[in-house]
Short mmCIF file of C-alpha atoms in Angstrom, two decimals:
data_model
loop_
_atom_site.label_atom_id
_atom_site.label_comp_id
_atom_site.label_asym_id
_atom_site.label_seq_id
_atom_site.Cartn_x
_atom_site.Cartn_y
_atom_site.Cartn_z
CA UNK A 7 -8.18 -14.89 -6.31
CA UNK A 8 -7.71 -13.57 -9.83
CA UNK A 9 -5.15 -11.10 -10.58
CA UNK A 10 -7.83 -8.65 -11.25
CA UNK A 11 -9.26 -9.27 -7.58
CA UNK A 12 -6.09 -9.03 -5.63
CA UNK A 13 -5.60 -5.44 -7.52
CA UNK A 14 -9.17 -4.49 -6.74
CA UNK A 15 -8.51 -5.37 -2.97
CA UNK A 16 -5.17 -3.50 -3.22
CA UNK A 17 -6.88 -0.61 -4.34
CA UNK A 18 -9.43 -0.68 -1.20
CA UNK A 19 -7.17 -1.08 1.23
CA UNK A 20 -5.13 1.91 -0.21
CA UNK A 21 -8.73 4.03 0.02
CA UNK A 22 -8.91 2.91 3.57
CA UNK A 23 -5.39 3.87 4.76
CA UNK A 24 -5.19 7.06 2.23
CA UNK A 25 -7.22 9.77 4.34
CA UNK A 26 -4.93 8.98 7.50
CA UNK A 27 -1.96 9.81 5.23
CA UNK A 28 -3.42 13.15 3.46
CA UNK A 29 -4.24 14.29 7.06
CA UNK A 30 -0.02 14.56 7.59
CA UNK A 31 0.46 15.86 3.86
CA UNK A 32 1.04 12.60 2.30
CA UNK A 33 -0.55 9.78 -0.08
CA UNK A 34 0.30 6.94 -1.85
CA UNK A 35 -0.02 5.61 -5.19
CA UNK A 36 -0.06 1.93 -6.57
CA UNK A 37 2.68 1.14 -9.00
CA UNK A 38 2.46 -2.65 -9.53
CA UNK A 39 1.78 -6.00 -7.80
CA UNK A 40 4.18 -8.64 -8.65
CA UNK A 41 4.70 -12.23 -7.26
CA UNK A 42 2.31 -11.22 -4.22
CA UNK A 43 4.82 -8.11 -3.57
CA UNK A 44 2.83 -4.82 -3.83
CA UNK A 45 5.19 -1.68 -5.10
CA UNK A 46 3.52 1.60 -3.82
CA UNK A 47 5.23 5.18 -3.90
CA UNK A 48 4.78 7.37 -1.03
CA UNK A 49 4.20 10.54 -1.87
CA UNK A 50 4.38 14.33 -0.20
CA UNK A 51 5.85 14.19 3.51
CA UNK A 52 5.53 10.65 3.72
CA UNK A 53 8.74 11.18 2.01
CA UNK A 54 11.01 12.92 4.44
CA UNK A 55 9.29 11.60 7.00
CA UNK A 56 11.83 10.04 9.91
CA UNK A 57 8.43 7.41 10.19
CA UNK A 58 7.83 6.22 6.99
CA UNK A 59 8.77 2.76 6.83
CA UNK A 60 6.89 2.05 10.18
CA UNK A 61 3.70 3.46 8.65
CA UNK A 62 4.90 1.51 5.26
CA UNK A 63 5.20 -1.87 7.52
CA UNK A 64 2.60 -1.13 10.27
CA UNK A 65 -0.46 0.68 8.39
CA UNK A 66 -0.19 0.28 4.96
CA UNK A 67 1.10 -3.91 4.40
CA UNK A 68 -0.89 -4.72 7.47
CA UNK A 69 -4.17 -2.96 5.90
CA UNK A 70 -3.44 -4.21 2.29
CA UNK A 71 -3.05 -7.69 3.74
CA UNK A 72 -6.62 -7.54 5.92
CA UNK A 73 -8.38 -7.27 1.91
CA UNK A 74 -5.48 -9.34 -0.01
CA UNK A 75 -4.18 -11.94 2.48
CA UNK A 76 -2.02 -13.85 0.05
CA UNK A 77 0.34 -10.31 -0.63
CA UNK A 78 3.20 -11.19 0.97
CA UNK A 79 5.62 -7.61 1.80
CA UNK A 80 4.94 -4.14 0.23
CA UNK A 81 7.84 -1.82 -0.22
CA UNK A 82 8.17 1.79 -1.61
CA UNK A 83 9.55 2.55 -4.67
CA UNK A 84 10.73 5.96 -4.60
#
């Protein structure tokens, strides 16, 4: 998969996982993929929130990996 695939399957599995986010007062942004490690920044509550690295872990790697299998952790850059 091309670097310009991986980013385009990043990108949809952020779309998918987004609206579940804004509905608690939140989003996320893509900042870079490097060396199959995706750097997002969570954004609005998702940044006090007490659950943020289970919905980091949990939703948001487990989605981006079901389009971009080879991505290997994501972490938040805040």
């Amino acid at each position: 998969m091309t670097s310009e695939e991986t980013r385009s399957n990043v990108e949809k599995a952020l779309e998918e996982i987004r609206p579940f986010l804004q509905s608690d007062g939140g989003d996320i942004t893509l900042i870079s993929i490097e060396d199959n490690t995706v750097k997002v920044r969570l954004e609005g509550n998702c940044i006090g929130c007490s659950v943020n690295q289970m919905t980091l872990k949990s939703g948001v790697e487990m989605t981006i990996k079901k389009y971009a299998p080879q991505i290997e952790e994501v972490v938040n850059i805040s």
